[in-house]
XYZ file of C-alpha atoms in Angstrom:
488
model
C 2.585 -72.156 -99.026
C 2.444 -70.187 -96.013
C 2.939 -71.200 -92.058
C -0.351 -71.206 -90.048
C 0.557 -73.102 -87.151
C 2.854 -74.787 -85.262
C 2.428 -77.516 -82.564
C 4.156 -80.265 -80.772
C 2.321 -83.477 -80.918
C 2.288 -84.257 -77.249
C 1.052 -80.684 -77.015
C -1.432 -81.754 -79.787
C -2.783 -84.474 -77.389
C -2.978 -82.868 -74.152
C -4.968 -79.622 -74.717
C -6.833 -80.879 -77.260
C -8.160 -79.875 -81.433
C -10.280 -77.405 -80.212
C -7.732 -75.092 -78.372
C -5.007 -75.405 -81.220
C -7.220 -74.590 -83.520
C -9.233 -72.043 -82.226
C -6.809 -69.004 -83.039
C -7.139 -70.626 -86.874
C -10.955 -70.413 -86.930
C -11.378 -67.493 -85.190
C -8.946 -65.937 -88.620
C -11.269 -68.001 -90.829
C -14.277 -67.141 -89.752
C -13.538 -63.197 -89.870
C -12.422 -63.575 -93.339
C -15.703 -65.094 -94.292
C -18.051 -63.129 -92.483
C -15.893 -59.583 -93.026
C -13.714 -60.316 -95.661
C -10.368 -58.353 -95.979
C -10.777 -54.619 -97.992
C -8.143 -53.893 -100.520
C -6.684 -50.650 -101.284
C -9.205 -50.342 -103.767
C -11.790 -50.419 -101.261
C -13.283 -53.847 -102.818
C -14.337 -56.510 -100.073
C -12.908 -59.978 -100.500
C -14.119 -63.040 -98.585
C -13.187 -66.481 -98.508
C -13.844 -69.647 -97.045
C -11.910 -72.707 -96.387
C -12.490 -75.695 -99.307
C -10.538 -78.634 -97.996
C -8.504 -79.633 -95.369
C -5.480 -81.926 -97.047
C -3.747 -84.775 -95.288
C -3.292 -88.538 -94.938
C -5.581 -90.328 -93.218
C -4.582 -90.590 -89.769
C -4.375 -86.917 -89.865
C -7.494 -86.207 -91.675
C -9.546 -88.568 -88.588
C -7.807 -86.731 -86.282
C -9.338 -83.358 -87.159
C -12.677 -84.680 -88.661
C -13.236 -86.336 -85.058
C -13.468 -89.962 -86.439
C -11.672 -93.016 -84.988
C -8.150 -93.297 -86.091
C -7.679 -97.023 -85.693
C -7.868 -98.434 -89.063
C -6.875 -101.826 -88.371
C -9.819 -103.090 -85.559
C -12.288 -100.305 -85.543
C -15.792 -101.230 -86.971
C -16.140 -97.452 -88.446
C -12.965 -96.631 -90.767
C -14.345 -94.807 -93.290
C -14.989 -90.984 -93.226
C -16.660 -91.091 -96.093
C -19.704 -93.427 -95.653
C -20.657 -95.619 -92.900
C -19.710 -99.141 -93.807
C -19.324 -101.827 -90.852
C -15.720 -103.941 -91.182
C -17.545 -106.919 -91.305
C -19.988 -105.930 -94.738
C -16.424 -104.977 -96.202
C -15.032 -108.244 -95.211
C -18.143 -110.131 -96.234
C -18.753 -107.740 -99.499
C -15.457 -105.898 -100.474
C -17.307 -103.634 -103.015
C -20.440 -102.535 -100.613
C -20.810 -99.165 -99.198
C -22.545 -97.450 -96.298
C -24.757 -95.079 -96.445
C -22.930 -91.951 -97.681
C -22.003 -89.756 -94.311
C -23.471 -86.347 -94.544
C -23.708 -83.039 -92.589
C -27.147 -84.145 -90.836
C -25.826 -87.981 -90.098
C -23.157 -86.587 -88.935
C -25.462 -84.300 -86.198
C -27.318 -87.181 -85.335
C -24.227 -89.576 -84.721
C -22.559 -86.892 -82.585
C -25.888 -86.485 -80.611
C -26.408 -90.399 -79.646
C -22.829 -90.490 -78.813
C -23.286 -87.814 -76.115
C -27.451 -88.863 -74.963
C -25.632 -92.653 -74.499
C -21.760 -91.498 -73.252
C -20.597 -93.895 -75.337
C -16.986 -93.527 -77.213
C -18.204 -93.360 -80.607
C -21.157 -93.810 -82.509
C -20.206 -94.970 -86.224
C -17.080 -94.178 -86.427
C -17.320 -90.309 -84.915
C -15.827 -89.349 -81.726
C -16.210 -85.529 -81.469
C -17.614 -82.701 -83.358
C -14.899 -81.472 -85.444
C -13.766 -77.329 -85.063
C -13.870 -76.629 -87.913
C -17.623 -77.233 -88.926
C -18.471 -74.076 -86.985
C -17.594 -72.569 -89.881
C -20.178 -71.202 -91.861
C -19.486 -72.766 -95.698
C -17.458 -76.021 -94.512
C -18.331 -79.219 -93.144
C -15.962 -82.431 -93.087
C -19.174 -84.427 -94.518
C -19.491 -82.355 -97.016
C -16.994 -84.206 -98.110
C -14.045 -81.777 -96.582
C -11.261 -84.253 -96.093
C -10.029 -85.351 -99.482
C -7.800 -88.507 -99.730
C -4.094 -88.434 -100.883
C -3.126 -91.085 -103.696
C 0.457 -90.945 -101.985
C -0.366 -92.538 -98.909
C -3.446 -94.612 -100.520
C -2.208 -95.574 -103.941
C 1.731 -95.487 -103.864
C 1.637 -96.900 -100.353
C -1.375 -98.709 -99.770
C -2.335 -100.561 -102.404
C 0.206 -100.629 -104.605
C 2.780 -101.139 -101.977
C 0.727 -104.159 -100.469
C -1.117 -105.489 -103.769
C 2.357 -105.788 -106.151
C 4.697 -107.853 -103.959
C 1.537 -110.346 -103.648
C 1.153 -110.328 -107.779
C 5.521 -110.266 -108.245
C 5.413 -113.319 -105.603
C 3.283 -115.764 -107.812
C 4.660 -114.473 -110.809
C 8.055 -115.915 -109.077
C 6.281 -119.086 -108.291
C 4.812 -119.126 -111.686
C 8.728 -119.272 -112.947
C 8.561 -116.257 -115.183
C 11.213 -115.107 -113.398
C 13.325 -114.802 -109.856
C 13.864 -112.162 -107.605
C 17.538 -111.817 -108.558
C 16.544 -111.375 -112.232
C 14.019 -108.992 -111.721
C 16.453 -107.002 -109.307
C 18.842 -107.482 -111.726
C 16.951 -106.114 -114.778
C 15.439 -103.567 -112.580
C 18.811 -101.711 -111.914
C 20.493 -102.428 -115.358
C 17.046 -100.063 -117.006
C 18.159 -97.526 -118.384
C 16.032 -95.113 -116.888
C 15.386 -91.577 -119.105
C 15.108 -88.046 -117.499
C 12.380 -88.257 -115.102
C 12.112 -91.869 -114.596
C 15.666 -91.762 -113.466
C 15.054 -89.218 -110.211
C 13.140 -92.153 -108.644
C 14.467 -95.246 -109.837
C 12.696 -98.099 -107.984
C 13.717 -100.049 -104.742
C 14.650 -103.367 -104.900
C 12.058 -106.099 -104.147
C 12.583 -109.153 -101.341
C 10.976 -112.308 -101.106
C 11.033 -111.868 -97.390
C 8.791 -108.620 -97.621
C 5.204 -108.275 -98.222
C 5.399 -104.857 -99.008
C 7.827 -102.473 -101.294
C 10.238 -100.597 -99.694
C 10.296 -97.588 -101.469
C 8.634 -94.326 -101.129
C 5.682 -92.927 -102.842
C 7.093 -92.162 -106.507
C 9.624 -94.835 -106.572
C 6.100 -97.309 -106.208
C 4.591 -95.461 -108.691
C 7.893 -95.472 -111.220
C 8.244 -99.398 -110.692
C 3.963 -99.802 -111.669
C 4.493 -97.795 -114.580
C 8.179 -99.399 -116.059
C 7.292 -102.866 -114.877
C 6.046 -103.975 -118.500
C 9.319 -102.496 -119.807
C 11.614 -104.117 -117.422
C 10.293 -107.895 -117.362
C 7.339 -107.857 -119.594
C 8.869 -110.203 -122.185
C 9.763 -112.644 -118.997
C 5.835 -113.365 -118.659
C 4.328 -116.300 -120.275
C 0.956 -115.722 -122.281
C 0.417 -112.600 -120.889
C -2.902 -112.044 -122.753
C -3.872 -115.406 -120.498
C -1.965 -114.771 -117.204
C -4.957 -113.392 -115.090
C -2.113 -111.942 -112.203
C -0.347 -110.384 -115.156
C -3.897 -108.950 -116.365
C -4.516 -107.978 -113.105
C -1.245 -105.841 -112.596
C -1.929 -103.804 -116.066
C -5.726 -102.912 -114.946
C -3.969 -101.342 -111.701
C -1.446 -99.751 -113.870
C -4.831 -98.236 -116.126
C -6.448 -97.382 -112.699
C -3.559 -95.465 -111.289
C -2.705 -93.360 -115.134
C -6.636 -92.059 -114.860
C -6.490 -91.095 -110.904
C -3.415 -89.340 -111.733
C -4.412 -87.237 -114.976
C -4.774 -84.265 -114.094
C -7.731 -83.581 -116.768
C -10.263 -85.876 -115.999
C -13.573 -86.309 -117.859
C -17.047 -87.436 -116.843
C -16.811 -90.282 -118.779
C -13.767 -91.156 -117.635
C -14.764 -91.221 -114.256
C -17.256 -93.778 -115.294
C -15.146 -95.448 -116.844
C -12.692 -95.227 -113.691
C -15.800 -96.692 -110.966
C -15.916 -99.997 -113.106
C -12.294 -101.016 -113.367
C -12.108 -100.076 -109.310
C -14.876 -102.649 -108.714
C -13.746 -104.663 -111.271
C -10.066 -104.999 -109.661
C -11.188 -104.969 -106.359
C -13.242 -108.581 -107.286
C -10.504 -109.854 -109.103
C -8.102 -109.356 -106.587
C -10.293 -111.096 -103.979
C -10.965 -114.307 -106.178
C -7.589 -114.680 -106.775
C -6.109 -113.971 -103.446
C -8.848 -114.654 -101.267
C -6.356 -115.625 -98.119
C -4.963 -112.223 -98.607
C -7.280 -109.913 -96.914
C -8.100 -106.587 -98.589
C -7.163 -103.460 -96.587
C -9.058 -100.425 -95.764
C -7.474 -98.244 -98.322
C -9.043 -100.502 -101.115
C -12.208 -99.555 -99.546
C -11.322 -95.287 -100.453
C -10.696 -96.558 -103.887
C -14.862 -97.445 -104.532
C -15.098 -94.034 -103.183
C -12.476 -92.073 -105.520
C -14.961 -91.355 -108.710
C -17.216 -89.626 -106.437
C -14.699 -87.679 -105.144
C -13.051 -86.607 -108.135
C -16.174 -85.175 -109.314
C -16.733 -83.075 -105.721
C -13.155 -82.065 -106.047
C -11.757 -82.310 -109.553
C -8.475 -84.253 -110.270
C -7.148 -85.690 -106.912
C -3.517 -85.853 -107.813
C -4.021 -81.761 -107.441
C -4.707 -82.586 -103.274
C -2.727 -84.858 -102.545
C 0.174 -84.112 -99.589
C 3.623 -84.882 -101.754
C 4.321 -81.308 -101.962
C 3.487 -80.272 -98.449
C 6.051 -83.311 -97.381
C 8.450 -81.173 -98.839
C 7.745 -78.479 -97.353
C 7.909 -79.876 -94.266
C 11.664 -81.173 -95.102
C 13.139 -77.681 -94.143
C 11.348 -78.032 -90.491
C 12.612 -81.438 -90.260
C 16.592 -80.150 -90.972
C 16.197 -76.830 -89.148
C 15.265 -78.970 -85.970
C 18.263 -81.433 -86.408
C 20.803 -78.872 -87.531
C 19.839 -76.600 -84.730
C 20.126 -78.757 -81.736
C 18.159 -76.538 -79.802
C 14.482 -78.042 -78.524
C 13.676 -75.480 -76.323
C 10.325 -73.984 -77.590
C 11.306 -74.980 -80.942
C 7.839 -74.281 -82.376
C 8.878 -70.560 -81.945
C 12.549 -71.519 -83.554
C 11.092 -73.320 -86.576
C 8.303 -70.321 -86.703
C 11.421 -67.840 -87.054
C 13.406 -69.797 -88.958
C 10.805 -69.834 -91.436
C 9.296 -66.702 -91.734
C 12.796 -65.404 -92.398
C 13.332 -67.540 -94.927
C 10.043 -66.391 -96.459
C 11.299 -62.564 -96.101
C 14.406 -63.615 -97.996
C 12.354 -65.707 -100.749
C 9.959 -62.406 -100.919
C 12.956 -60.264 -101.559
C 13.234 -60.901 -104.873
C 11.204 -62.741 -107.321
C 8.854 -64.926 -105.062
C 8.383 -67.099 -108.559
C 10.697 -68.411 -111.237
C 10.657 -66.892 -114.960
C 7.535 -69.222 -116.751
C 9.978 -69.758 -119.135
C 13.693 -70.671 -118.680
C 16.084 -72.015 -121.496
C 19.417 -73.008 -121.856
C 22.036 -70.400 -123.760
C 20.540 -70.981 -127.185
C 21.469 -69.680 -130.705
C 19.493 -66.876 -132.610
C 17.110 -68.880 -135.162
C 17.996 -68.535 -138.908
C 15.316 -70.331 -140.829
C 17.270 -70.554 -144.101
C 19.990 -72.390 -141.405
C 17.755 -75.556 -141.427
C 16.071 -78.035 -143.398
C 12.525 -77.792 -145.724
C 10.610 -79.671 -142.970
C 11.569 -77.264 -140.473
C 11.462 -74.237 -142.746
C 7.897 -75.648 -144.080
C 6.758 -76.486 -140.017
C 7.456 -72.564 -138.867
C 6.395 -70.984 -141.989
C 2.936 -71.135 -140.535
C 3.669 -70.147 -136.842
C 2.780 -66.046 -135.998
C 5.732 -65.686 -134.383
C 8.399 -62.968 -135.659
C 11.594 -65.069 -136.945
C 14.215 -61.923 -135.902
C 13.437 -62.237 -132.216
C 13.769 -65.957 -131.844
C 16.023 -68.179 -130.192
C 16.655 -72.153 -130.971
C 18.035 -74.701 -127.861
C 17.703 -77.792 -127.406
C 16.229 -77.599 -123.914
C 13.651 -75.114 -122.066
C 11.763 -75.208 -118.969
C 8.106 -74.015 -118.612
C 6.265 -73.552 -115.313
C 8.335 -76.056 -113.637
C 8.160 -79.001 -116.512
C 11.282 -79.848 -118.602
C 11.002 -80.615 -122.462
C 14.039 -81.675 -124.080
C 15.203 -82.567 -127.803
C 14.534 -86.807 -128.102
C 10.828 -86.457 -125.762
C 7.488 -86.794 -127.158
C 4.598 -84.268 -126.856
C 1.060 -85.486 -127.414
C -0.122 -84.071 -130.727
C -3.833 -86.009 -130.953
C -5.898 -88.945 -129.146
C -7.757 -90.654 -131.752
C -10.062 -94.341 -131.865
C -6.788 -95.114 -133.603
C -4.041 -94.857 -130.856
C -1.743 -91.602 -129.711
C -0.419 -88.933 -132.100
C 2.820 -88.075 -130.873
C 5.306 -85.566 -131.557
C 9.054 -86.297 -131.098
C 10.982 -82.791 -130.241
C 13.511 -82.118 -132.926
C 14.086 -78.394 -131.936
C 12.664 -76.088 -129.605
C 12.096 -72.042 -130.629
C 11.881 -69.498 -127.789
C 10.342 -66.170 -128.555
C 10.110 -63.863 -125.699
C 7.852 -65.826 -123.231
C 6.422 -67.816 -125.604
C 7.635 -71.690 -126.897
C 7.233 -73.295 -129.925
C 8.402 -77.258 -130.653
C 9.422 -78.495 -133.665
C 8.185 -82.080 -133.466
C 8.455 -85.411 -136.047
C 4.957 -86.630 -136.076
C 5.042 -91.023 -134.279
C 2.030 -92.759 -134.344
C 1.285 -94.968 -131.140
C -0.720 -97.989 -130.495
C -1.625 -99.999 -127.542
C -0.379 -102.898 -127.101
C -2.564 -105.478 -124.744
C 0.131 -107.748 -123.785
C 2.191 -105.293 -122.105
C -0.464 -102.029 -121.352
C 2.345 -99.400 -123.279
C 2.355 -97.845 -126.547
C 4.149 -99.056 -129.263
C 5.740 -96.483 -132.572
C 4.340 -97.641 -135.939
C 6.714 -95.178 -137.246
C 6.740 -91.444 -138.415
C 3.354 -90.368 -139.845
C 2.628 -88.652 -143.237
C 3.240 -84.908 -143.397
C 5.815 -85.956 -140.501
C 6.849 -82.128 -139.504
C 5.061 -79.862 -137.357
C 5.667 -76.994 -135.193
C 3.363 -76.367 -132.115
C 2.733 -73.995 -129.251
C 3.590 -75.206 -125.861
C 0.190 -74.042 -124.629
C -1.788 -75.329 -127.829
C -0.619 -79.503 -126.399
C -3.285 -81.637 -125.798
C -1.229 -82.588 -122.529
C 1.453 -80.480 -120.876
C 3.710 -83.566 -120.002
C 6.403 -84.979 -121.923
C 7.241 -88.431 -122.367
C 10.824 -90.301 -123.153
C 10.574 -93.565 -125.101
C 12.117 -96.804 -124.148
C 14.040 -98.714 -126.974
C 12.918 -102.549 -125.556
C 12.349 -105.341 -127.498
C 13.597 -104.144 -130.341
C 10.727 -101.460 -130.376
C 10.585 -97.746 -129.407
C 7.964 -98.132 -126.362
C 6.404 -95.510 -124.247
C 4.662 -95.771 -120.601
C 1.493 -93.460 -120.016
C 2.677 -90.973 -116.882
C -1.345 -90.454 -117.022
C -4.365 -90.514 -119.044
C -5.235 -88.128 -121.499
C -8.731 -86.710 -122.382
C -10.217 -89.222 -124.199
C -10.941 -88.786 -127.955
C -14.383 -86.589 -128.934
């Protein structure tokens, strides 16, 4: 990720999107009308896809209205009035387009009005030739919709009448919450804890998410007829709404699949809350299949990692104490840091491993020897460890790798050893079959499966994320991070 530009906000608000921007789309537009020539002499243009950001900032430079709380016009993505959404939670406007969006923009200036649905100005950046913020351009981010929207807003409501419903208190589910023994990732963003004063959670984006996903695990046996309890129900069809937004392999059917449980939650929620009034962000959720088939799998837009990035602006500005023209400051800062970063490898090895030991097949067992015997790699050049890291993700001996998704449940692979050669990784896994189990929404181990050995290229998984297993209820119990592909 690279700097483009730097403003104050106040700066931001006095001169105006146009005139920051222009200098950026003025760049964009030579690069897709003259393209930049390599040394090669080959001409290579681009053009800009999406513009990423929450959605105050996304209104801001699509020229909507950026009150979400009384304007009639919230949405950027069709044109539904407040009042139908109030009325009819699951209706939608007419879908906003490049021409609508032309016509709106034309009334607004023929009557001098502020805005005509929902648009105040004609946004820079459709000058550009391939990009229009209709088209859609502005995708949506699941951390500021999701983790803190909905899920923020939705769960204290369903954890409050479970509390009234006496499946628990507050103290006990605070209680239980911090005595979980959380497993590798889980335990980098270990939930807030909840208040009965607050109507909304207190944590940030992931720690929302981690808390959705572990609830089950953490007071699921507290919760009486769970199969019956239609607040309980209603919590594991978020949890199933939230595992397929986040996959990040996403099919068609899925996405079906994906627009009924939206409008199915979305009614649900309203006949059993009807006093609490739905917000606008449930309203993006109706319009999150579409999107995911104009853009692919939305957890790959949304802003989490440019937050971070913006973490070593936020310290350079209070470590520096200097705020005179610290747009330039932060600008050097950075670039430096970029020229240092550049100086040597500007990426990480694909593969790193801990100091491992050189495999000796005759060293181990005859599941192991009979699980690599079929594996093309040459047994003189590899390594064994117990833990490796591959573009970023960590796999460790004890997690499970997903083998197969059958009719039947998840075919899962617990790591037993892990085999480096060169670049390449290969897990020896115990073969776990997985069911799901209604009552709770996680998958439950029916135990090691026949021909219970089998060693597996990293690349060859069905799924590139590994999962840690929860010993709860006397069971070995696993909570989806995200869908999988479903079964062919």
């Amino acid at each position: 990720m690279q700097l483009v530009l730097l403003c104050r906000e106040q700066d931001f608000k006095y001169f105006g999107v146009n005139k920051v921007f222009a200098p950026l789309i003025e760049d964009l537009k030579i690069l897709e009308q003259r393209g930049v020539v390599t040394s090669d002499g080959i001409v290579l243009k681009g053009s800009l896809v999406a513009i990423a950001g929450d959605n105050l900032g996304s209104h801001s430079v699509g020229g909507f209205l950026e009150n979400f709380s009384r304007a009639t016009y919230f949405c950027r993505y069709c044109e539904v009035c407040r009042d139908d959404f109030l009325t009819n939670p699951l209706s939608c406007g007419t879908i906003r387009s490049a021409q609508s969006y032309a016509s709106n923009l034309h009334e607004q200036e023929s009557t001098a009005t502020e805005s005509v649905c929902g648009i105040k100005f004609d946004s820079p950046f459709n000058q550009l030739s391939h990009f229009h913020v209709c088209q859609p351009g502005l995708p949506p981010c699941l951390g500021h919709d999701l983790f803190e929207g909905v899920i923020a807003y939705d769960l204290p409501l369903y954890i409050r009448h479970l509390v009234e419903d006496n499946n628990f208190t507050y103290l006990q589910l605070n209680r239980c919450k911090n005595q979980f023994r959380y497993e590798v990732n889980d335990g980098k963003d270990k939930p807030a804890d909840l208040s009965p004063s607050s109507d909304k959670l207190s944590g940030h984006a992931v720690q929302n998410w981690c808390l959705l996903r572990l609830l089950p695990l953490i007071v699921g046996d507290r919760i009486k007829d769970p199969c019956e309890n239609e607040v309980w129900q209603i919590i594991l069809q978020l949890r199933e709404i939230v595992e397929l937004i986040c996959a990040p392999v996403i099919t068609e059917g899925q996405v079906a699949y994906l627009k009924v449980l939206i409008e199915e939650y979305i009614d649900n929620r309203t006949k059993l809350f009807p006093n609490a009034p739905l917000r606008p962000k449930h309203h993006y959720l109706c319009h999150y299949p579409f999107l995911i088939i104009h853009f692919g799998p939305l957890i790959r837009l949304w802003t989490l990692r440019f937050e971070s990035k913006h973490t070593f602006f936020k310290q350079c500005a209070r470590k520096l104490h200097n705020f005179k023209n610290l747009c330039k400051t932060l600008a050097e800062r950075h670039q430096l840091l970029q020229a240092y970063l550049s100086a040597g490898n500007l990426f990480p090895p694909l593969v790193q491993s801990e100091k491992g030991t050189d495999f000796h097949v005759d060293d181990y067992n005859d599941r192991i020897r009979a699980s690599v015997a079929s594996c093309p790699f040459q047994l003189q050049s590899a390594v064994a460890c117990n833990y490796v890291t591959v573009k970023g993700t960590d796999y460790r001996r004890g997690m499970y790798i997903l083998l197969e998704n059958s009719d039947e449940g998840l075919l899962m692979g617990k790591i037993m050893l892990v085999i480096v050669v060169h670049n390449s990784v290969y897990f020896v896994s115990e073969k776990h079959t997985f069911v799901k189990l209604c009552d709770t929404g996680v998958y439950c181990d029916l135990g090691v499966a026949q021909d219970n050995y089998v060693c597996i290229k990293q690349e060859d998984l069905l799924d590139y994320y590994p999962l840690s297993a929860y010993n709860v209820y006397d069971q070995s119990l696993i909570a989806l991070h995200h869908s999988f592909p479903e079964a062919v």
